[in-house]
Coordinates of C-alpha atoms and ligand atoms in Angstrom, one line a residue:
M1 CA -0.4 -0.8 -28.0
K2 CA 2.5 -0.7 -24.6
N3 CA -1.0 0.3 -22.5
I4 CA -3.3 -2.5 -24.2
A5 CA -1.0 -5.0 -23.1
A6 CA -0.1 -3.4 -19.8
L7 CA -3.8 -3.7 -19.1
L8 CA -4.2 -6.9 -20.2
F9 CA -1.4 -8.0 -17.9
L10 CA -3.1 -6.3 -15.3
T11 CA -6.4 -8.0 -15.5
F12 CA -4.8 -11.1 -15.3
L13 CA -3.1 -10.2 -12.2
T14 CA -6.4 -9.1 -10.8
L15 CA -8.4 -11.8 -12.5
G16 CA -5.4 -14.4 -12.1
N17 CA -6.0 -16.9 -9.5
A18 CA -9.0 -15.4 -7.9
S19 CA -11.4 -16.1 -10.8
A20 CA -11.7 -19.9 -10.3
Q21 CA -13.3 -19.3 -6.7
R22 CA -15.7 -16.6 -7.8
E23 CA -18.7 -18.5 -7.9
N24 CA -19.8 -17.9 -4.4
V25 CA -18.6 -14.6 -4.7
I26 CA -21.2 -11.8 -2.9
S27 CA -21.6 -9.0 -5.5
E28 CA -24.7 -7.7 -4.4
E29 CA -25.8 -5.3 -1.5
S30 CA -29.0 -7.3 -0.6
K31 CA -26.7 -10.8 -0.3
V32 CA -24.6 -9.1 2.6
P33 CA -24.7 -10.8 5.9
E34 CA -25.7 -9.2 8.8
Y35 CA -22.6 -8.5 10.4
K36 CA -21.3 -6.6 13.7
L37 CA -18.4 -4.6 13.8
P38 CA -15.9 -4.3 16.5
D39 CA -16.4 -0.4 18.2
V40 CA -13.0 1.5 17.2
L41 CA -13.6 3.2 20.9
T42 CA -14.5 0.5 22.9
R43 CA -11.1 -1.9 24.5
F44 CA -10.9 -5.6 23.9
N45 CA -11.5 -5.6 27.7
G46 CA -15.1 -3.8 27.0
K47 CA -14.3 -0.1 28.6
K48 CA -14.8 2.4 26.4
V49 CA -12.0 4.2 25.2
K50 CA -12.8 8.7 26.3
S51 CA -9.4 10.3 26.3
E52 CA -6.9 11.2 23.8
K53 CA -4.3 10.1 25.8
V54 CA -5.7 6.3 26.2
W55 CA -6.7 6.2 22.8
L56 CA -2.7 6.5 22.3
K57 CA -1.5 5.1 25.3
K58 CA -4.0 1.7 25.2
Q59 CA -6.1 1.4 22.3
R60 CA -4.2 2.4 19.7
P61 CA -1.1 -0.2 20.5
E62 CA -3.6 -2.8 21.2
I63 CA -5.1 -2.8 18.0
L64 CA -2.2 -2.6 16.5
K65 CA -0.7 -5.7 17.8
V66 CA -3.9 -7.8 17.4
F67 CA -2.8 -6.6 13.3
T68 CA 0.6 -7.4 13.9
N69 CA -0.1 -10.5 15.3
E70 CA -3.3 -11.9 13.6
V71 CA -3.4 -10.3 9.9
Y72 CA -0.2 -9.0 8.4
G73 CA 2.7 -10.3 11.0
K74 CA 5.6 -9.1 12.5
V75 CA 8.8 -7.9 11.4
P76 CA 11.2 -10.8 13.4
G77 CA 14.1 -8.1 13.6
E78 CA 15.6 -5.2 13.1
L79 CA 17.9 -4.2 9.8
G80 CA 19.1 -0.8 8.9
I81 CA 20.3 0.6 5.3
S82 CA 24.0 -0.6 4.7
D83 CA 25.3 1.6 2.2
V84 CA 23.4 4.5 -0.7
K85 CA 24.9 4.0 -4.3
V86 CA 23.8 7.1 -6.1
W87 CA 23.7 6.2 -9.9
E88 CA 22.8 9.5 -11.0
S89 CA 21.2 13.0 -11.0
S90 CA 20.0 15.3 -13.4
E91 CA 18.7 18.9 -13.3
E92 CA 17.2 18.4 -16.8
A93 CA 14.7 15.8 -16.3
L94 CA 11.4 16.6 -18.0
G95 CA 12.6 18.8 -19.9
G96 CA 14.3 21.2 -17.4
L97 CA 11.0 21.2 -15.4
A98 CA 12.7 18.6 -12.9
R99 CA 15.4 17.1 -10.9
R100 CA 15.9 13.2 -11.2
K101 CA 17.9 10.9 -9.0
Q102 CA 18.2 7.2 -9.4
I103 CA 20.1 5.8 -6.1
S104 CA 20.2 1.9 -4.2
L105 CA 19.8 1.1 -0.8
F106 CA 21.6 -1.7 0.1
F107 CA 20.6 -4.3 3.0
D108 CA 23.4 -6.8 4.0
K109 CA 23.2 -9.2 6.5
D110 CA 25.2 -12.5 6.9
D111 CA 26.0 -13.4 3.3
R112 CA 22.6 -12.3 2.2
H113 CA 22.2 -8.7 -0.1
L114 CA 19.2 -6.8 -1.0
E115 CA 19.3 -3.9 -3.3
V116 CA 16.1 -1.8 -3.8
N117 CA 16.3 0.9 -6.8
V118 CA 15.1 4.5 -5.9
L119 CA 13.7 6.6 -8.8
M120 CA 13.0 10.5 -7.4
Y121 CA 11.3 12.8 -9.6
L122 CA 11.3 16.2 -7.6
P123 CA 10.2 19.8 -8.1
K124 CA 13.5 22.3 -8.9
T125 CA 13.2 24.5 -5.8
T126 CA 15.7 25.1 -3.0
E127 CA 13.3 24.3 -0.3
K128 CA 12.8 20.8 1.1
V129 CA 9.6 19.4 -1.0
P130 CA 7.0 16.7 0.1
V131 CA 6.5 13.6 -1.6
F132 CA 4.4 10.9 -2.7
L133 CA 6.4 7.5 -1.8
A134 CA 4.9 4.7 -4.2
Y135 CA 5.5 1.2 -5.3
N136 CA 4.9 0.2 -8.7
F137 CA 4.1 -3.2 -10.0
T138 CA 7.0 -3.6 -12.7
G139 CA 10.0 -1.6 -12.3
N140 CA 10.7 2.0 -12.4
H141 CA 11.7 2.6 -15.8
A142 CA 7.8 1.3 -16.4
V143 CA 6.6 4.5 -14.7
F144 CA 7.6 7.2 -17.2
N145 CA 9.1 7.4 -20.6
D146 CA 12.4 8.7 -19.8
P147 CA 15.2 6.8 -21.2
A148 CA 18.0 7.2 -18.7
I149 CA 15.6 5.5 -16.1
R150 CA 17.7 2.2 -15.1
L151 CA 15.5 -1.2 -16.2
T152 CA 15.2 -3.3 -13.0
E153 CA 17.0 -6.3 -13.0
S154 CA 15.3 -7.5 -10.8
W155 CA 12.5 -11.0 -10.8
V156 CA 8.9 -9.6 -12.6
A157 CA 6.4 -11.6 -13.2
N158 CA 6.1 -12.8 -16.9
N159 CA 4.3 -10.5 -19.4
P160 CA 5.6 -11.0 -23.3
S161 CA 3.4 -8.2 -24.1
V162 CA 5.4 -5.8 -22.2
G163 CA 8.6 -7.5 -23.0
I164 CA 8.9 -8.9 -19.8
I165 CA 10.5 -12.4 -20.4
N166 CA 12.3 -15.2 -18.3
N167 CA 11.1 -13.0 -15.3
Q168 CA 13.4 -9.8 -16.3
V169 CA 12.3 -6.8 -18.4
T170 CA 13.5 -5.5 -21.6
E171 CA 13.9 -2.2 -23.4
Q172 CA 10.5 -2.9 -24.9
S173 CA 9.0 -2.4 -20.9
R174 CA 10.0 0.9 -20.7
A175 CA 6.6 3.5 -19.8
S176 CA 4.3 0.6 -20.0
A177 CA 3.3 1.7 -16.8
E178 CA 3.2 5.7 -17.7
D179 CA -0.7 6.1 -17.7
R180 CA -0.7 5.5 -13.9
W181 CA 2.0 7.9 -13.0
P182 CA 1.3 11.5 -13.9
V183 CA 4.6 12.4 -12.9
E184 CA 4.5 16.1 -14.7
E185 CA 1.1 17.4 -13.0
I186 CA 3.0 15.9 -9.8
V187 CA 5.8 17.6 -10.0
K188 CA 4.2 20.9 -11.2
A189 CA 2.1 20.8 -8.2
G190 CA 5.1 21.0 -6.2
Y191 CA 5.3 17.6 -5.3
G192 CA 8.2 15.1 -5.6
L193 CA 7.6 11.3 -6.8
V194 CA 9.6 8.7 -5.1
A195 CA 9.3 5.3 -7.1
I196 CA 10.1 1.8 -5.9
Y197 CA 9.5 -1.4 -7.3
Y198 CA 7.7 -4.1 -4.7
G199 CA 9.9 -6.8 -6.6
D200 CA 13.0 -5.4 -5.0
V201 CA 12.0 -6.0 -1.6
D202 CA 10.1 -9.4 -2.0
P203 CA 9.2 -10.7 -5.1
D204 CA 5.4 -11.8 -5.0
K205 CA 5.4 -15.3 -5.2
N206 CA 4.6 -17.8 -3.1
D207 CA 8.2 -18.5 -1.9
F208 CA 9.9 -17.3 1.2
S209 CA 13.6 -18.3 0.0
D210 CA 13.7 -14.7 -1.7
G211 CA 13.6 -11.5 -0.5
I212 CA 14.0 -9.8 2.5
H213 CA 12.2 -13.0 4.7
P214 CA 15.5 -15.1 4.7
F215 CA 17.3 -12.1 6.3
F216 CA 15.6 -12.9 9.6
Y217 CA 15.7 -16.8 9.5
Q218 CA 17.0 -19.0 12.2
Q219 CA 19.3 -21.8 11.6
N220 CA 17.2 -24.0 9.3
Q221 CA 13.9 -21.9 9.1
V222 CA 12.6 -21.7 5.8
S223 CA 9.5 -19.6 6.2
P224 CA 8.2 -16.9 8.8
K225 CA 6.6 -18.4 11.8
F226 CA 2.6 -18.4 11.9
N227 CA 2.9 -14.6 13.4
E228 CA 5.4 -13.5 11.1
W229 CA 5.4 -11.2 8.5
G230 CA 4.2 -12.2 5.2
S231 CA 4.6 -10.6 1.9
I232 CA 2.1 -7.0 2.8
A233 CA 4.5 -6.5 5.9
A234 CA 7.6 -7.0 4.1
W235 CA 6.9 -4.3 1.3
A236 CA 5.3 -2.1 4.2
W237 CA 8.9 -2.7 6.1
G238 CA 11.2 -1.6 3.0
L239 CA 8.6 1.7 2.9
S240 CA 9.4 2.5 5.6
R241 CA 13.3 2.0 5.0
V242 CA 13.1 4.2 2.0
A243 CA 11.3 7.0 4.7
D244 CA 14.9 6.4 6.2
Y245 CA 16.6 7.3 3.4
L246 CA 14.4 10.2 2.7
E247 CA 14.8 11.5 6.1
Q248 CA 18.4 12.0 5.2
D249 CA 17.7 13.5 1.7
P250 CA 18.4 17.2 1.9
M251 CA 16.0 17.6 -1.1
V252 CA 13.0 15.9 0.8
D253 CA 10.6 16.9 3.3
A254 CA 10.4 13.6 5.2
K255 CA 7.8 15.2 7.6
K256 CA 5.5 15.5 4.5
I257 CA 6.1 11.8 3.1
A258 CA 2.5 10.6 1.7
V259 CA 2.5 6.8 1.4
L260 CA 0.4 5.8 -1.6
G261 CA -0.5 2.4 -2.9
H262 CA -3.2 1.1 -5.4
S263 CA -4.6 -2.3 -4.6
R264 CA -2.1 -4.8 -3.1
L265 CA 0.2 -2.0 -2.4
G266 CA -2.6 0.0 -1.4
K267 CA -3.0 -2.6 1.4
A268 CA 1.0 -2.4 1.7
A269 CA 0.6 1.4 1.5
L270 CA -2.4 1.3 4.9
W271 CA 0.1 -1.2 7.3
A272 CA 3.0 0.8 6.7
G273 CA 1.2 4.0 7.7
A274 CA -0.3 2.2 10.9
A275 CA 3.0 0.4 11.8
D276 CA 5.1 3.7 11.1
Q277 CA 3.9 7.0 12.1
R278 CA 6.5 8.9 10.2
F279 CA 4.3 8.8 7.5
A280 CA 2.3 11.6 7.6
M281 CA -0.5 11.0 5.2
V282 CA -1.7 7.6 3.9
I283 CA -3.4 6.6 0.8
S284 CA -5.2 3.9 -0.1
N285 CA -6.0 3.5 -4.2
E286 CA -8.6 0.6 -4.4
S287 CA -6.6 -1.6 -1.6
G288 CA -10.0 -4.0 -1.1
C289 CA -9.6 -6.9 1.1
G290 CA -6.8 -6.9 3.8
G291 CA -6.8 -3.7 2.6
A292 CA -9.4 -0.7 3.6
A293 CA -12.7 -2.7 2.9
L294 CA -14.6 -4.8 5.8
S295 CA -13.9 -8.4 6.0
R296 CA -17.1 -8.9 7.6
R297 CA -19.0 -7.5 4.7
K298 CA -17.8 -10.8 2.6
F299 CA -18.6 -8.5 -0.5
G300 CA -15.8 -9.5 -3.3
E301 CA -12.6 -10.8 -2.6
T302 CA -13.2 -12.6 1.1
V303 CA -10.5 -13.5 3.7
R304 CA -10.7 -17.1 2.4
I305 CA -10.4 -16.3 -1.3
I306 CA -7.5 -13.7 -0.9
N307 CA -5.6 -16.4 1.5
T308 CA -6.1 -19.3 -1.1
S309 CA -5.0 -17.4 -4.3
F310 CA -1.8 -15.3 -2.3
P311 CA -1.0 -17.5 0.5
H312 CA 2.0 -15.5 0.9
W313 CA 0.5 -11.9 1.7
F314 CA -0.6 -12.6 5.1
C315 CA 0.7 -14.2 8.2
D316 CA -0.2 -17.6 8.6
N317 CA -2.3 -16.6 11.8
F318 CA -4.9 -14.9 9.2
L319 CA -5.6 -18.4 8.0
K320 CA -7.7 -19.3 11.4
Y321 CA -10.7 -16.5 10.1
N322 CA -11.1 -18.3 6.7
D323 CA -14.8 -18.2 6.5
N324 CA -14.5 -17.3 10.2
E325 CA -14.2 -13.5 10.1
E326 CA -16.7 -12.9 13.1
Q327 CA -13.5 -14.4 15.0
L328 CA -11.6 -11.8 13.8
P329 CA -10.9 -9.6 16.8
V330 CA -10.3 -6.1 14.6
D331 CA -11.9 -5.0 11.0
Q332 CA -10.2 -2.9 8.9
H333 CA -12.0 0.3 9.7
Q334 CA -9.7 -0.3 13.2
L335 CA -6.7 -0.4 10.8
L336 CA -7.5 2.9 9.2
A337 CA -8.4 4.4 12.6
L338 CA -4.5 3.8 13.3
I339 CA -3.8 6.6 10.9
A340 CA -5.7 9.1 13.1
P341 CA -4.3 11.7 13.5
R342 CA -2.9 12.1 10.1
P343 CA -4.5 12.5 7.1
L344 CA -6.1 9.6 5.2
Y345 CA -7.6 9.2 1.7
V346 CA -9.5 5.9 0.6
A347 CA -10.6 5.6 -3.2
S348 CA -13.0 3.2 -4.9
A349 CA -13.7 2.5 -8.2
E350 CA -17.7 1.9 -9.6
G351 CA -16.4 -1.1 -11.8
D352 CA -14.4 -2.5 -8.8
K353 CA -16.8 -4.5 -6.9
W354 CA -13.9 -7.5 -5.9
A355 CA -12.6 -4.6 -3.7
D356 CA -15.8 -3.7 -2.4
P357 CA -16.5 -0.1 -2.8
R358 CA -18.7 0.3 -0.2
G359 CA -17.1 -1.9 2.4
E360 CA -14.0 0.7 1.8
F361 CA -16.4 3.5 2.3
L362 CA -17.8 2.1 5.5
S363 CA -14.2 1.6 7.2
A364 CA -13.5 5.1 6.6
K365 CA -16.7 6.2 7.9
Y366 CA -16.1 4.1 11.2
A367 CA -12.5 5.0 11.3
S368 CA -13.9 8.6 11.8
A369 CA -14.8 8.1 15.5
A370 CA -11.0 8.1 16.2
Y371 CA -10.3 11.2 14.3
E372 CA -12.8 12.9 16.1
L373 CA -11.9 11.8 19.5
L374 CA -8.6 13.6 18.6
G375 CA -10.2 17.0 17.5
L376 CA -10.7 16.3 14.1
E377 CA -12.8 15.8 11.3
G378 CA -12.9 12.3 10.2
L379 CA -14.5 11.6 7.3
P380 CA -17.3 14.7 6.2
A381 CA -20.0 12.3 5.0
K382 CA -22.3 9.8 6.5
E383 CA -23.4 8.3 3.4
M384 CA -21.7 7.3 0.3
P385 CA -21.0 10.0 -1.8
G386 CA -22.2 10.0 -5.4
I387 CA -19.9 8.7 -8.4
N388 CA -17.4 11.3 -8.9
Q389 CA -17.8 13.5 -5.9
P390 CA -14.9 13.3 -3.8
V391 CA -15.3 14.5 0.0
M392 CA -12.3 15.6 1.9
G393 CA -12.0 16.2 5.9
T394 CA -9.1 14.5 7.5
I395 CA -10.2 11.3 6.0
G396 CA -10.9 11.7 2.5
Y397 CA -13.0 9.3 0.0
H398 CA -14.4 8.8 -3.4
I399 CA -15.4 6.3 -5.8
R400 CA -15.2 7.4 -9.3
T401 CA -16.2 5.8 -12.7
G402 CA -14.2 3.3 -14.2
K403 CA -12.3 0.2 -13.6
H404 CA -9.5 -1.0 -11.3
D405 CA -6.5 1.1 -11.9
L406 CA -4.7 4.3 -10.8
S407 CA -6.0 6.9 -12.7
L408 CA -5.5 10.5 -13.5
Y409 CA -8.3 11.6 -12.0
D410 CA -7.4 9.5 -8.8
W411 CA -4.0 11.5 -8.7
Q412 CA -5.7 14.8 -9.0
Q413 CA -7.6 14.2 -5.7
Y414 CA -4.8 13.1 -3.8
I415 CA -2.7 16.2 -4.9
K416 CA -5.7 18.4 -3.6
F417 CA -6.2 17.0 -0.7
A418 CA -2.2 16.9 -0.2
D419 CA -2.5 20.6 -0.9
K420 CA -5.1 21.1 1.7
H421 CA -3.2 19.4 4.5
F422 CA 0.5 19.9 3.3
K423 CA 0.5 23.4 2.2
Ligands
GCU501 C1 -6.4 -9.4 -6.9 C2 -6.3 -9.4 -5.4 C3 -6.5 -7.9 -4.9 C4 -5.7 -7.5 -5.2 C5 -5.4 -7.1 -6.5 C6 -4.2 -5.8 -7.1 O1 -7.0 -8.9 -7.9 O2 -7.5 -10.5 -5.4 O3 -6.8 -8.4 -3.3 O4 -5.7 -6.1 -4.1 O5 -5.0 -8.6 -7.1 O6 -2.9 -5.8 -6.6 O7 -4.4 -5.7 -8.1

């Protein structure tokens, strides 16, 4: 019952605002306009990139700068963790199979305070363990059926069917997203799961008076400047701060953090991986427009649609590209190229046309040029692989049956991919 309710809620999230604008949406391959993509190995000044050195010293920083200024927005300042509180830890989680740890990271500036709750399940070993670090949509208590998990006190989008009323969760909300988080499989495979709620860093609403943004305002400023961060960049910033903490945690191998996200949180994971090279692996689960999918294809969700439905996700400069994708100096395959040489996995679902599976595949394919320049195998597929036929080089990709979701099948591939690159 809970799962059905959660499903309805997610469908609402997915279809919500965007449905009104879907009339002219391209959903057939034959309707995709002709487009020309910027070449990953051609600089903005027209010169070709032929060496690793030029890639690392020139091309990569130049591409990163364009994404920063034109798409996601720059972080306007620096702020580290002020304090860490350990709420509890246990050696008896999952019937004794795992360690559980719950901590809060505090961020303080002037009279502002932010608390980010971190829930960890770790395999019980004496060695430091590699981890999957991932945001969730409704709070850590929704991830797993464990009464010891603290209920989030943060603002959460209402969903009475899973007990989220007046933007607060209740006991009824526990485990409502458990289908997305196969904690036992993850731990048994030798990985930890580090779970955080994205609303702790920035509530997902078009309101820049809450979350982390106001920490950096100058006097009388009420929203970020045109080239400053939207919510995706704020969520990515939060992932980096959790990485700061993980570097200090004696149980975690911070050199093996796989940052993972589904959908809007996949966009955040990609941007986190691009902006912060400490993330050793990046996994984009159905991240779609503004994530892994190529914008110039205009298939499914477009730049105009996303900027209209979610005006707070990107920086205001991104508005310039509404119905004007051709003028974007970059496309999303270059975002993926910024992850090189680190392993990158891009996943699509057959029933998730909104996210443009083919655009996600092509993006991964064209990003391969950067990996190859660095002497690595990019994506080992020239054509889109069949349904449920994952391919795994340094870039991995699959399109699976089913709808827009983070499923056990997806996790099984991510675990294999992590085994390939982390073990
Ligand atoms: C909407 C939005 C997508 C986003 C998705 C999600 O469908 O249009 O861009 O990825 O929500 O986060 O679930």
